[in-house]
């Protein structure tokens, strides 16, 4: 079937078999391997991408259902010049170890902060509940998301120093 | 995933016509959170997938003269964000919030949760405690039935092969009825219910319980009501003792299984506690009105 979609700002027109998932399309057709194939049934969140502003499991969406939609993957988050504030906070808080879950976790965090720029710790936990991590125990991820939120609200810089009004 | 044919239905008529044409060879795709997982593991995948995820006429949440209408395609996230539902039925927001996690709630639909009909579904109990009914679209017209008659067994519903769940309606007389939902799972996120429960009640002019409803999930082949527990409450003064008693009766009238998540005995104990608590919360809501 024929599909048109926008991935990280670039438009694509492709033809894929109907049983192709959005995850398969991103990884195999477009070479965006940031979204990972983990459980393949929507439990682990490693395949999380943002579709029309909402985080979803790309393994649970058919490519055909993404027709006409706008997709953001981890490849579209940083610019050539600098990391996204969430990525930078993850780096500074040493929030990832093996990193397999990272693209999904960071996109879940991005979707959360886009909607709620000042989340409570509990809201961050809830926003990341769909992403499994077997290395870190989550604490440093949650710290990083809260820190990134403060940076994005211009309340602090990445060192944690207060931004002078 | 094995190969299948795919068609996106533009409207409800086209969807039911395709269902009639392809019969048991076809499967409906809405949010996909259950269907895609099934398609990947099924030894007998369908030949045709009918995508209704963008079909017209299946979305929306609104109050009509019949009651609160929720389109089958409404996602769990949309339920959580709906100001109408937040105002009248915070328990539906609570129930939606316990489903999966953000990613699955963004995809998964209320209709899909009901049609998949797993006994531990989190959408069923609150709706059943509010006497909700479902509207089914078919080639020979629409029909409606109470949710209690819609569930026929684990993963079995009253839907005929050429029918589609169109919408869910909470009757007008129950808009604003005090209701509470609680779930017990092994974790907060991404966990199936060991037991879930919803309770609703009105208070009459003398402060006695009127039209009590108790609905339970994960303790029988389908979501069920607990009629004996309801009977023990009807017309009674709402005391903590009577709510404890209703919990005990509900635990007796459900039939949970033992599996790797929990034993039947443990599930019955949770039923006892959850029923007491949902009744106390519903009562507290009723006192505020």
Tab-separated table of N, CA, C and O in Angstrom, chain B residues 151-269:
chain	number	residue	atom	x	y	z
B	151	UNK	N	-21.277	-8.839	27.113
B	151	UNK	CA	-20.179	-9.768	27.401
B	151	UNK	C	-20.709	-11.187	27.486
B	151	UNK	O	-21.613	-11.469	28.262
B	152	UNK	N	-20.125	-12.099	26.688
B	152	UNK	CA	-20.608	-13.475	26.674
B	152	UNK	C	-19.611	-14.456	27.277
B	152	UNK	O	-19.964	-15.585	27.597
B	153	UNK	N	-18.379	-14.075	27.373
B	153	UNK	CA	-17.357	-14.964	27.921
B	153	UNK	C	-16.006	-14.329	27.698
B	153	UNK	O	-15.934	-13.212	27.172
B	154	UNK	N	-14.924	-15.011	28.104
B	154	UNK	CA	-13.610	-14.420	27.864
B	154	UNK	C	-13.396	-14.223	26.364
B	154	UNK	O	-13.504	-15.172	25.590
B	155	UNK	N	-13.151	-13.011	25.950
B	155	UNK	CA	-12.937	-12.655	24.549
B	155	UNK	C	-14.148	-12.978	23.654
B	155	UNK	O	-13.999	-13.204	22.460
B	156	UNK	N	-15.325	-13.044	24.258
B	156	UNK	CA	-16.530	-13.293	23.457
B	156	UNK	C	-17.579	-12.251	23.785
B	156	UNK	O	-17.831	-11.968	24.961
B	157	UNK	N	-18.192	-11.698	22.733
B	157	UNK	CA	-19.233	-10.696	22.938
B	157	UNK	C	-20.454	-11.067	22.111
B	157	UNK	O	-20.431	-12.032	21.344
B	158	UNK	N	-21.506	-10.265	22.258
B	158	UNK	CA	-22.740	-10.496	21.506
B	158	UNK	C	-22.657	-10.003	20.066
B	158	UNK	O	-23.618	-10.126	19.311
B	159	UNK	N	-21.526	-9.442	19.667
B	159	UNK	CA	-21.388	-8.940	18.291
B	159	UNK	C	-21.536	-10.075	17.290
B	159	UNK	O	-20.884	-11.111	17.411
B	160	UNK	N	-22.389	-9.862	16.278
B	160	UNK	CA	-22.467	-10.814	15.176
B	160	UNK	C	-21.316	-10.536	14.210
B	160	UNK	O	-20.738	-9.449	14.250
B	161	UNK	N	-21.009	-11.517	13.337
B	161	UNK	CA	-19.833	-11.321	12.469
B	161	UNK	C	-19.883	-10.042	11.630
B	161	UNK	O	-18.844	-9.496	11.287
B	162	UNK	N	-21.088	-9.559	11.335
B	162	UNK	CA	-21.152	-8.349	10.491
B	162	UNK	C	-21.479	-7.107	11.306
B	162	UNK	O	-21.948	-6.117	10.765
B	163	UNK	N	-21.231	-7.163	12.610
B	163	UNK	CA	-21.562	-6.000	13.438
B	163	UNK	C	-20.315	-5.331	14.007
B	163	UNK	O	-19.273	-5.957	14.193
B	164	UNK	N	-20.525	-4.070	14.357
B	164	UNK	CA	-19.455	-3.214	14.831
B	164	UNK	C	-19.963	-2.477	16.069
B	164	UNK	O	-21.099	-1.994	16.069
B	165	UNK	N	-19.147	-2.393	17.107
B	165	UNK	CA	-19.532	-1.575	18.263
B	165	UNK	C	-19.385	-0.106	17.871
B	165	UNK	O	-18.318	0.328	17.451
B	166	UNK	N	-20.492	0.627	17.997
B	166	UNK	CA	-20.512	1.999	17.508
B	166	UNK	C	-20.310	3.011	18.631
B	166	UNK	O	-19.529	3.933	18.534
B	167	UNK	N	-21.054	2.817	19.711
B	167	UNK	CA	-20.941	3.767	20.818
B	167	UNK	C	-21.417	3.166	22.124
B	167	UNK	O	-22.087	2.132	22.137
B	168	UNK	N	-21.054	3.832	23.198
B	168	UNK	CA	-21.420	3.416	24.542
B	168	UNK	C	-22.225	4.571	25.128
B	168	UNK	O	-21.839	5.735	24.961
B	169	UNK	N	-23.339	4.251	25.780
B	169	UNK	CA	-24.186	5.312	26.327
B	169	UNK	C	-24.428	5.059	27.813
B	169	UNK	O	-24.830	3.957	28.206
B	170	UNK	N	-24.162	6.069	28.618
B	170	UNK	CA	-24.538	6.019	30.031
B	170	UNK	C	-25.876	6.739	30.123
B	170	UNK	O	-25.987	7.907	29.723
B	171	UNK	N	-26.933	6.050	30.591
B	171	UNK	CA	-28.270	6.645	30.518
B	171	UNK	C	-28.365	7.978	31.261
B	171	UNK	O	-27.707	8.187	32.280
B	172	UNK	N	-29.222	8.862	30.698
B	172	UNK	CA	-29.332	10.233	31.206
B	172	UNK	C	-29.601	10.277	32.701
B	172	UNK	O	-29.057	11.114	33.424
B	173	UNK	N	-30.447	9.319	33.188
B	173	UNK	CA	-30.796	9.376	34.616
B	173	UNK	C	-29.604	9.086	35.516
B	173	UNK	O	-29.639	9.361	36.711
B	174	UNK	N	-28.539	8.529	34.942
B	174	UNK	CA	-27.362	8.225	35.764
B	174	UNK	C	-26.228	9.226	35.610
B	174	UNK	O	-25.154	9.030	36.165
B	175	UNK	N	-26.479	10.293	34.847
B	175	UNK	CA	-25.422	11.296	34.728
B	175	UNK	C	-25.231	11.961	36.093
B	175	UNK	O	-26.175	12.438	36.701
B	176	UNK	N	-23.990	11.919	36.544
B	176	UNK	CA	-23.682	12.478	37.855
B	176	UNK	C	-23.888	11.512	39.008
B	176	UNK	O	-23.692	11.868	40.176
B	177	UNK	N	-24.277	10.260	38.723
B	177	UNK	CA	-24.457	9.282	39.806
B	177	UNK	C	-23.118	9.038	40.497
B	177	UNK	O	-22.104	8.799	39.828
B	178	UNK	N	-23.080	9.108	41.822
B	178	UNK	CA	-21.819	8.875	42.520
B	178	UNK	C	-21.291	7.468	42.228
B	178	UNK	O	-22.017	6.482	42.383
B	179	UNK	N	-20.047	7.395	41.787
B	179	UNK	CA	-19.466	6.110	41.386
B	179	UNK	C	-17.966	6.165	41.632
B	179	UNK	O	-17.345	7.223	41.530
B	180	UNK	N	-17.410	5.035	41.991
B	180	UNK	CA	-15.967	4.968	42.225
B	180	UNK	C	-15.407	3.695	41.608
B	180	UNK	O	-16.104	2.683	41.519
B	181	UNK	N	-14.143	3.780	41.163
B	181	UNK	CA	-13.460	2.630	40.573
B	181	UNK	C	-12.120	2.430	41.263
B	181	UNK	O	-11.400	3.399	41.513
B	182	UNK	N	-11.798	1.200	41.572
B	182	UNK	CA	-10.474	0.877	42.123
B	182	UNK	C	-9.937	-0.373	41.452
B	182	UNK	O	-10.687	-1.262	41.061
B	183	UNK	N	-8.623	-0.410	41.325
B	183	UNK	CA	-7.966	-1.551	40.689
B	183	UNK	C	-6.824	-2.024	41.567
B	183	UNK	O	-6.095	-1.206	42.133
B	184	UNK	N	-6.677	-3.306	41.656
B	184	UNK	CA	-5.520	-3.863	42.321
B	184	UNK	C	-4.693	-4.596	41.284
B	184	UNK	O	-5.189	-5.513	40.623
B	185	UNK	N	-3.452	-4.147	41.085
B	185	UNK	CA	-2.549	-4.809	40.144
B	185	UNK	C	-1.204	-5.015	40.815
B	185	UNK	O	-0.983	-4.540	41.929
B	186	UNK	N	-0.309	-5.711	40.138
B	186	UNK	CA	1.000	-5.959	40.743
B	186	UNK	C	1.899	-4.720	40.654
B	186	UNK	O	2.851	-4.582	41.398
B	187	UNK	N	1.616	-3.840	39.688
B	187	UNK	CA	2.324	-2.572	39.573
B	187	UNK	C	1.294	-1.514	39.208
B	187	UNK	O	0.165	-1.832	38.888
B	188	UNK	N	1.753	-0.241	39.181
B	188	UNK	CA	0.816	0.810	38.762
B	188	UNK	C	0.688	0.863	37.248
B	188	UNK	O	-0.401	1.017	36.718
B	189	UNK	N	1.824	0.788	36.539
B	189	UNK	CA	1.790	0.903	35.087
B	189	UNK	C	1.858	-0.470	34.443
B	189	UNK	O	2.452	-1.397	34.991
B	190	UNK	N	1.260	-0.586	33.254
B	190	UNK	CA	1.418	-1.793	32.438
B	190	UNK	C	1.061	-3.061	33.192
B	190	UNK	O	1.765	-4.057	33.078
B	191	UNK	N	0.023	-3.021	34.012
B	191	UNK	CA	-0.322	-4.226	34.769
B	191	UNK	C	-1.783	-4.572	34.558
B	191	UNK	O	-2.645	-3.693	34.573
B	192	UNK	N	-2.057	-5.852	34.358
B	192	UNK	CA	-3.447	-6.295	34.311
B	192	UNK	C	-3.995	-6.293	35.733
B	192	UNK	O	-3.253	-6.498	36.694
B	193	UNK	N	-5.301	-6.102	35.836
B	193	UNK	CA	-5.926	-6.103	37.150
B	193	UNK	C	-5.917	-7.519	37.731
B	193	UNK	O	-6.228	-8.484	37.039
B	194	UNK	N	-5.544	-7.624	39.003
B	194	UNK	CA	-5.805	-8.881	39.736
B	194	UNK	C	-7.294	-8.916	40.039
B	194	UNK	O	-7.944	-9.942	39.947
B	195	UNK	N	-7.779	-7.757	40.438
B	195	UNK	CA	-9.205	-7.518	40.642
B	195	UNK	C	-9.429	-6.034	40.375
B	195	UNK	O	-8.572	-5.215	40.692
B	196	UNK	N	-10.550	-5.691	39.756
B	196	UNK	CA	-10.963	-4.291	39.765
B	196	UNK	C	-12.439	-4.248	40.142
B	196	UNK	O	-13.144	-5.260	40.046
B	197	UNK	N	-12.865	-3.098	40.608
B	197	UNK	CA	-14.232	-3.003	41.103
B	197	UNK	C	-14.759	-1.598	40.937
B	197	UNK	O	-13.999	-0.626	41.025
B	198	UNK	N	-16.049	-1.504	40.680
B	198	UNK	CA	-16.708	-0.204	40.654
B	198	UNK	C	-17.994	-0.310	41.448
B	198	UNK	O	-18.643	-1.360	41.464
B	199	UNK	N	-18.340	0.758	42.129
B	199	UNK	CA	-19.594	0.795	42.880
B	199	UNK	C	-20.262	2.134	42.664
B	199	UNK	O	-19.590	3.164	42.593
B	200	UNK	N	-21.599	2.107	42.524
B	200	UNK	CA	-22.335	3.367	42.400
B	200	UNK	C	-23.564	3.300	43.276
B	200	UNK	O	-24.079	2.202	43.563
B	201	UNK	N	-24.033	4.428	43.694
B	201	UNK	CA	-25.263	4.473	44.498
B	201	UNK	C	-25.820	5.885	44.512
B	201	UNK	O	-25.106	6.872	44.332
B	202	UNK	N	-27.123	5.972	44.698
B	202	UNK	CA	-27.781	7.237	44.995
B	202	UNK	C	-28.201	7.192	46.459
B	202	UNK	O	-28.354	6.106	47.014
B	203	UNK	N	-28.417	8.343	47.040
B	203	UNK	CA	-29.046	8.391	48.356
B	203	UNK	C	-30.447	8.967	48.181
B	203	UNK	O	-30.625	9.959	47.467
B	204	UNK	N	-31.457	8.329	48.807
B	204	UNK	CA	-32.814	8.866	48.687
B	204	UNK	C	-33.001	10.009	49.693
B	204	UNK	O	-32.073	10.384	50.411
B	205	UNK	N	-34.231	10.565	49.744
B	205	UNK	CA	-34.493	11.745	50.568
B	205	UNK	C	-34.185	11.478	52.033
B	205	UNK	O	-33.829	12.393	52.793
B	206	UNK	N	-34.339	10.210	52.450
B	206	UNK	CA	-34.059	9.884	53.860
B	206	UNK	C	-32.604	9.471	54.086
B	206	UNK	O	-32.253	9.019	55.175
B	207	UNK	N	-31.795	9.602	53.037
B	207	UNK	CA	-30.384	9.258	53.188
B	207	UNK	C	-30.109	7.776	53.070
B	207	UNK	O	-29.040	7.310	53.449
B	208	UNK	N	-31.077	7.005	52.544
B	208	UNK	CA	-30.863	5.563	52.376
B	208	UNK	C	-30.345	5.262	50.964
B	208	UNK	O	-30.566	6.038	50.037
B	209	UNK	N	-29.694	4.098	50.852
B	209	UNK	CA	-29.078	3.731	49.566
B	209	UNK	C	-30.142	3.346	48.541
B	209	UNK	O	-31.008	2.523	48.822
B	210	UNK	N	-30.047	3.971	47.372
B	210	UNK	CA	-30.974	3.673	46.268
B	210	UNK	C	-30.166	3.232	45.061
B	210	UNK	O	-29.115	3.788	44.766
B	211	UNK	N	-30.660	2.235	44.358
B	211	UNK	CA	-30.036	1.716	43.126
B	211	UNK	C	-28.531	1.471	43.269
B	211	UNK	O	-27.733	1.968	42.471
B	212	UNK	N	-28.156	0.673	44.283
B	212	UNK	CA	-26.726	0.352	44.388
B	212	UNK	C	-26.309	-0.568	43.250
B	212	UNK	O	-27.082	-1.428	42.826
B	213	UNK	N	-25.105	-0.342	42.733
B	213	UNK	CA	-24.555	-1.215	41.691
B	213	UNK	C	-23.118	-1.546	42.052
B	213	UNK	O	-22.360	-0.660	42.434
B	214	UNK	N	-22.794	-2.826	41.913
B	214	UNK	CA	-21.409	-3.251	42.118
B	214	UNK	C	-21.008	-4.058	40.896
B	214	UNK	O	-21.734	-4.970	40.483
B	215	UNK	N	-19.875	-3.700	40.286
B	215	UNK	CA	-19.377	-4.464	39.135
B	215	UNK	C	-17.922	-4.829	39.390
B	215	UNK	O	-17.153	-4.029	39.933
B	216	UNK	N	-17.582	-6.053	39.005
B	216	UNK	CA	-16.258	-6.600	39.318
B	216	UNK	C	-15.590	-7.119	38.057
B	216	UNK	O	-16.239	-7.744	37.208
B	217	UNK	N	-14.271	-6.909	37.968
B	217	UNK	CA	-13.505	-7.450	36.847
B	217	UNK	C	-12.463	-8.440	37.332
B	217	UNK	O	-12.040	-8.402	38.492
B	218	UNK	N	-12.055	-9.334	36.442
B	218	UNK	CA	-10.970	-10.308	36.666
B	218	UNK	C	-11.326	-11.395	37.675
B	218	UNK	O	-10.455	-12.107	38.146
B	219	UNK	N	-12.614	-11.521	38.020
B	219	UNK	CA	-12.994	-12.549	38.989
B	219	UNK	C	-14.085	-13.468	38.452
B	219	UNK	O	-14.762	-14.159	39.223
B	220	UNK	N	-14.271	-13.469	37.133
B	220	UNK	CA	-15.283	-14.316	36.491
B	220	UNK	C	-14.941	-14.313	34.990
B	220	UNK	O	-14.073	-13.554	34.563
B	221	UNK	N	-15.617	-15.125	34.185
B	221	UNK	CA	-15.303	-15.144	32.745
B	221	UNK	C	-15.524	-13.802	32.049
B	221	UNK	O	-14.958	-13.549	30.983
B	222	UNK	N	-16.367	-12.960	32.621
B	222	UNK	CA	-16.564	-11.603	32.089
B	222	UNK	C	-16.604	-10.646	33.273
B	222	UNK	O	-16.609	-11.090	34.421
B	223	UNK	N	-16.654	-9.345	32.983
B	223	UNK	CA	-16.981	-8.391	34.039
B	223	UNK	C	-18.383	-8.729	34.506
B	223	UNK	O	-19.266	-9.022	33.696
B	224	UNK	N	-18.612	-8.738	35.811
B	224	UNK	CA	-19.933	-9.147	36.329
B	224	UNK	C	-20.469	-8.128	37.333
B	224	UNK	O	-19.714	-7.358	37.915
B	225	UNK	N	-21.776	-8.171	37.506
B	225	UNK	CA	-22.395	-7.473	38.630
B	225	UNK	C	-22.383	-8.412	39.834
B	225	UNK	O	-22.210	-9.622	39.688
B	226	UNK	N	-22.572	-7.835	41.015
B	226	UNK	CA	-22.667	-8.643	42.231
B	226	UNK	C	-24.061	-8.430	42.818
B	226	UNK	O	-24.254	-7.645	43.748
B	227	UNK	N	-25.077	-9.122	42.269
B	227	UNK	CA	-26.472	-8.814	42.612
B	227	UNK	C	-26.824	-9.038	44.085
B	227	UNK	O	-27.599	-8.264	44.660
B	228	UNK	N	-26.261	-10.063	44.693
B	228	UNK	CA	-26.598	-10.301	46.108
B	228	UNK	C	-26.052	-9.192	47.004
B	228	UNK	O	-26.713	-8.753	47.951
B	229	UNK	N	-24.852	-8.750	46.685
B	229	UNK	CA	-24.262	-7.652	47.463
B	229	UNK	C	-25.092	-6.375	47.268
B	229	UNK	O	-25.311	-5.611	48.212
B	230	UNK	N	-25.574	-6.169	46.028
B	230	UNK	CA	-26.409	-4.988	45.766
B	230	UNK	C	-27.692	-5.052	46.587
B	230	UNK	O	-28.124	-4.063	47.174
B	231	UNK	N	-28.300	-6.273	46.633
B	231	UNK	CA	-29.551	-6.438	47.385
B	231	UNK	C	-29.377	-6.109	48.860
B	231	UNK	O	-30.268	-5.544	49.495
B	232	UNK	N	-28.221	-6.484	49.398
B	232	UNK	CA	-28.010	-6.242	50.824
B	232	UNK	C	-27.885	-4.746	51.135
B	232	UNK	O	-28.099	-4.327	52.265
B	233	UNK	N	-27.581	-3.955	50.082
B	233	UNK	CA	-27.416	-2.510	50.304
B	233	UNK	C	-28.702	-1.723	50.069
B	233	UNK	O	-28.915	-0.683	50.701
B	234	UNK	N	-29.530	-2.208	49.147
B	234	UNK	CA	-30.685	-1.415	48.700
B	234	UNK	C	-31.591	-1.066	49.877
B	234	UNK	O	-31.982	-1.924	50.667
B	235	UNK	N	-31.906	0.214	49.997
B	235	UNK	CA	-32.830	0.680	51.025
B	235	UNK	C	-32.213	0.802	52.407
B	235	UNK	O	-32.905	1.158	53.372
B	236	UNK	N	-30.913	0.494	52.518
B	236	UNK	CA	-30.276	0.524	53.832
B	236	UNK	C	-29.649	1.885	54.123
B	236	UNK	O	-29.294	2.636	53.216
B	237	UNK	N	-29.496	2.159	55.410
B	237	UNK	CA	-28.712	3.325	55.823
B	237	UNK	C	-27.241	3.011	55.527
B	237	UNK	O	-26.780	1.924	55.858
B	238	UNK	N	-26.543	3.929	54.842
B	238	UNK	CA	-25.168	3.624	54.430
B	238	UNK	C	-24.163	3.674	55.583
B	238	UNK	O	-23.493	4.673	55.795
B	239	UNK	N	-24.046	2.593	56.297
B	239	UNK	CA	-23.076	2.520	57.400
B	239	UNK	C	-21.834	1.776	56.929
B	239	UNK	O	-21.891	0.990	55.975
B	240	UNK	N	-20.702	1.991	57.610
B	240	UNK	CA	-19.504	1.211	57.276
B	240	UNK	C	-19.779	-0.297	57.380
B	240	UNK	O	-19.296	-1.073	56.553
B	241	UNK	N	-20.593	-0.693	58.360
B	241	UNK	CA	-20.855	-2.126	58.570
B	241	UNK	C	-21.536	-2.758	57.351
B	241	UNK	O	-21.176	-3.850	56.928
B	242	UNK	N	-22.508	-2.040	56.785
B	242	UNK	CA	-23.246	-2.631	55.663
B	242	UNK	C	-22.334	-2.717	54.429
B	242	UNK	O	-22.447	-3.632	53.613
B	243	UNK	N	-21.381	-1.790	54.326
B	243	UNK	CA	-20.452	-1.833	53.187
B	243	UNK	C	-19.456	-2.983	53.344
B	243	UNK	O	-19.090	-3.638	52.361
B	244	UNK	N	-19.045	-3.240	54.566
B	244	UNK	CA	-18.180	-4.398	54.836
B	244	UNK	C	-18.946	-5.683	54.486
B	244	UNK	O	-18.419	-6.589	53.828
B	245	UNK	N	-20.200	-5.718	54.886
B	245	UNK	CA	-21.043	-6.885	54.615
B	245	UNK	C	-21.197	-7.092	53.095
B	245	UNK	O	-21.085	-8.218	52.593
B	246	UNK	N	-21.436	-5.993	52.368
B	246	UNK	CA	-21.574	-6.097	50.902
B	246	UNK	C	-20.292	-6.654	50.288
B	246	UNK	O	-20.338	-7.467	49.355
B	247	UNK	N	-19.157	-6.239	50.816
B	247	UNK	CA	-17.867	-6.753	50.314
B	247	UNK	C	-17.769	-8.253	50.534
B	247	UNK	O	-17.331	-8.997	49.638
B	248	UNK	N	-18.195	-8.710	51.692
B	248	UNK	CA	-18.134	-10.157	51.994
B	248	UNK	C	-19.049	-10.937	51.046
B	248	UNK	O	-18.667	-11.996	50.534
B	249	UNK	N	-20.234	-10.407	50.825
B	249	UNK	CA	-21.175	-11.115	49.944
B	249	UNK	C	-20.621	-11.135	48.507
B	249	UNK	O	-20.654	-12.172	47.835
B	250	UNK	N	-20.082	-9.996	48.061
B	250	UNK	CA	-19.520	-9.937	46.695
B	250	UNK	C	-18.395	-10.958	46.537
B	250	UNK	O	-18.282	-11.620	45.500
B	251	UNK	N	-17.579	-11.106	47.568
B	251	UNK	CA	-16.465	-12.071	47.501
B	251	UNK	C	-17.012	-13.491	47.362
B	251	UNK	O	-16.405	-14.338	46.700
B	252	UNK	N	-18.172	-13.738	47.949
B	252	UNK	CA	-18.784	-15.070	47.850
B	252	UNK	C	-19.379	-15.321	46.476
B	252	UNK	O	-19.395	-16.446	45.992
B	253	UNK	N	-19.908	-14.273	45.851
B	253	UNK	CA	-20.611	-14.515	44.589
B	253	UNK	C	-19.744	-14.376	43.339
B	253	UNK	O	-20.221	-14.596	42.234
B	254	UNK	N	-18.464	-14.051	43.491
B	254	UNK	CA	-17.599	-14.057	42.309
B	254	UNK	C	-16.865	-15.397	42.217
B	254	UNK	O	-16.820	-16.151	43.182
B	255	UNK	N	-16.325	-15.663	41.023
B	255	UNK	CA	-15.692	-16.966	40.794
B	255	UNK	C	-14.314	-16.791	40.166
B	255	UNK	O	-14.100	-17.099	38.998
B	256	UNK	N	-13.376	-16.262	40.938
B	256	UNK	CA	-12.049	-16.022	40.355
B	256	UNK	C	-11.275	-17.313	40.102
B	256	UNK	O	-11.610	-18.356	40.674
B	257	UNK	N	-10.272	-17.202	39.239
B	257	UNK	CA	-9.396	-18.345	38.997
B	257	UNK	C	-8.064	-18.113	39.716
B	257	UNK	O	-7.741	-16.995	40.101
B	258	UNK	N	-7.319	-19.186	39.866
B	258	UNK	CA	-5.943	-19.091	40.341
B	258	UNK	C	-5.038	-19.107	39.122
B	258	UNK	O	-5.198	-19.969	38.246
B	259	UNK	N	-4.154	-18.135	39.017
B	259	UNK	CA	-3.139	-18.189	37.956
B	259	UNK	C	-1.835	-17.658	38.529
B	259	UNK	O	-1.725	-17.469	39.745
B	260	UNK	N	-0.848	-17.418	37.644
B	260	UNK	CA	0.457	-17.007	38.170
B	260	UNK	C	0.437	-15.623	38.792
B	260	UNK	O	1.338	-15.262	39.520
B	261	UNK	N	-0.622	-14.837	38.534
B	261	UNK	CA	-0.672	-13.507	39.133
B	261	UNK	C	-1.202	-13.533	40.557
B	261	UNK	O	-0.728	-12.795	41.412
B	262	UNK	N	-2.213	-14.358	40.798
B	262	UNK	CA	-2.806	-14.396	42.144
B	262	UNK	C	-3.684	-15.640	42.269
B	262	UNK	O	-4.185	-16.162	41.264
B	263	UNK	N	-3.864	-16.068	43.497
B	263	UNK	CA	-4.750	-17.215	43.739
B	263	UNK	C	-6.192	-16.746	43.823
B	263	UNK	O	-6.469	-15.560	44.066
B	264	UNK	N	-7.104	-17.687	43.646
B	264	UNK	CA	-8.529	-17.366	43.758
B	264	UNK	C	-8.847	-16.846	45.161
B	264	UNK	O	-9.605	-15.884	45.322
B	265	UNK	N	-8.255	-17.466	46.172
B	265	UNK	CA	-8.511	-17.054	47.560
B	265	UNK	C	-8.079	-15.598	47.767
B	265	UNK	O	-8.807	-14.795	48.371
B	266	UNK	N	-6.897	-15.267	47.251
B	266	UNK	CA	-6.389	-13.898	47.403
B	266	UNK	C	-7.302	-12.919	46.667
B	266	UNK	O	-7.665	-11.856	47.184
B	267	UNK	N	-7.723	-13.298	45.461
B	267	UNK	CA	-8.599	-12.405	44.693
B	267	UNK	C	-9.894	-12.140	45.449
B	267	UNK	O	-10.398	-11.021	45.455
B	268	UNK	N	-10.448	-13.165	46.071
B	268	UNK	CA	-11.688	-12.956	46.838
B	268	UNK	C	-11.446	-11.990	47.994
B	268	UNK	O	-12.304	-11.152	48.307
B	269	UNK	N	-10.288	-12.093	48.610
B	269	UNK	CA	-9.993	-11.161	49.706
B	269	UNK	C	-9.898	-9.728	49.192
B	269	UNK	O	-10.331	-8.794	49.858
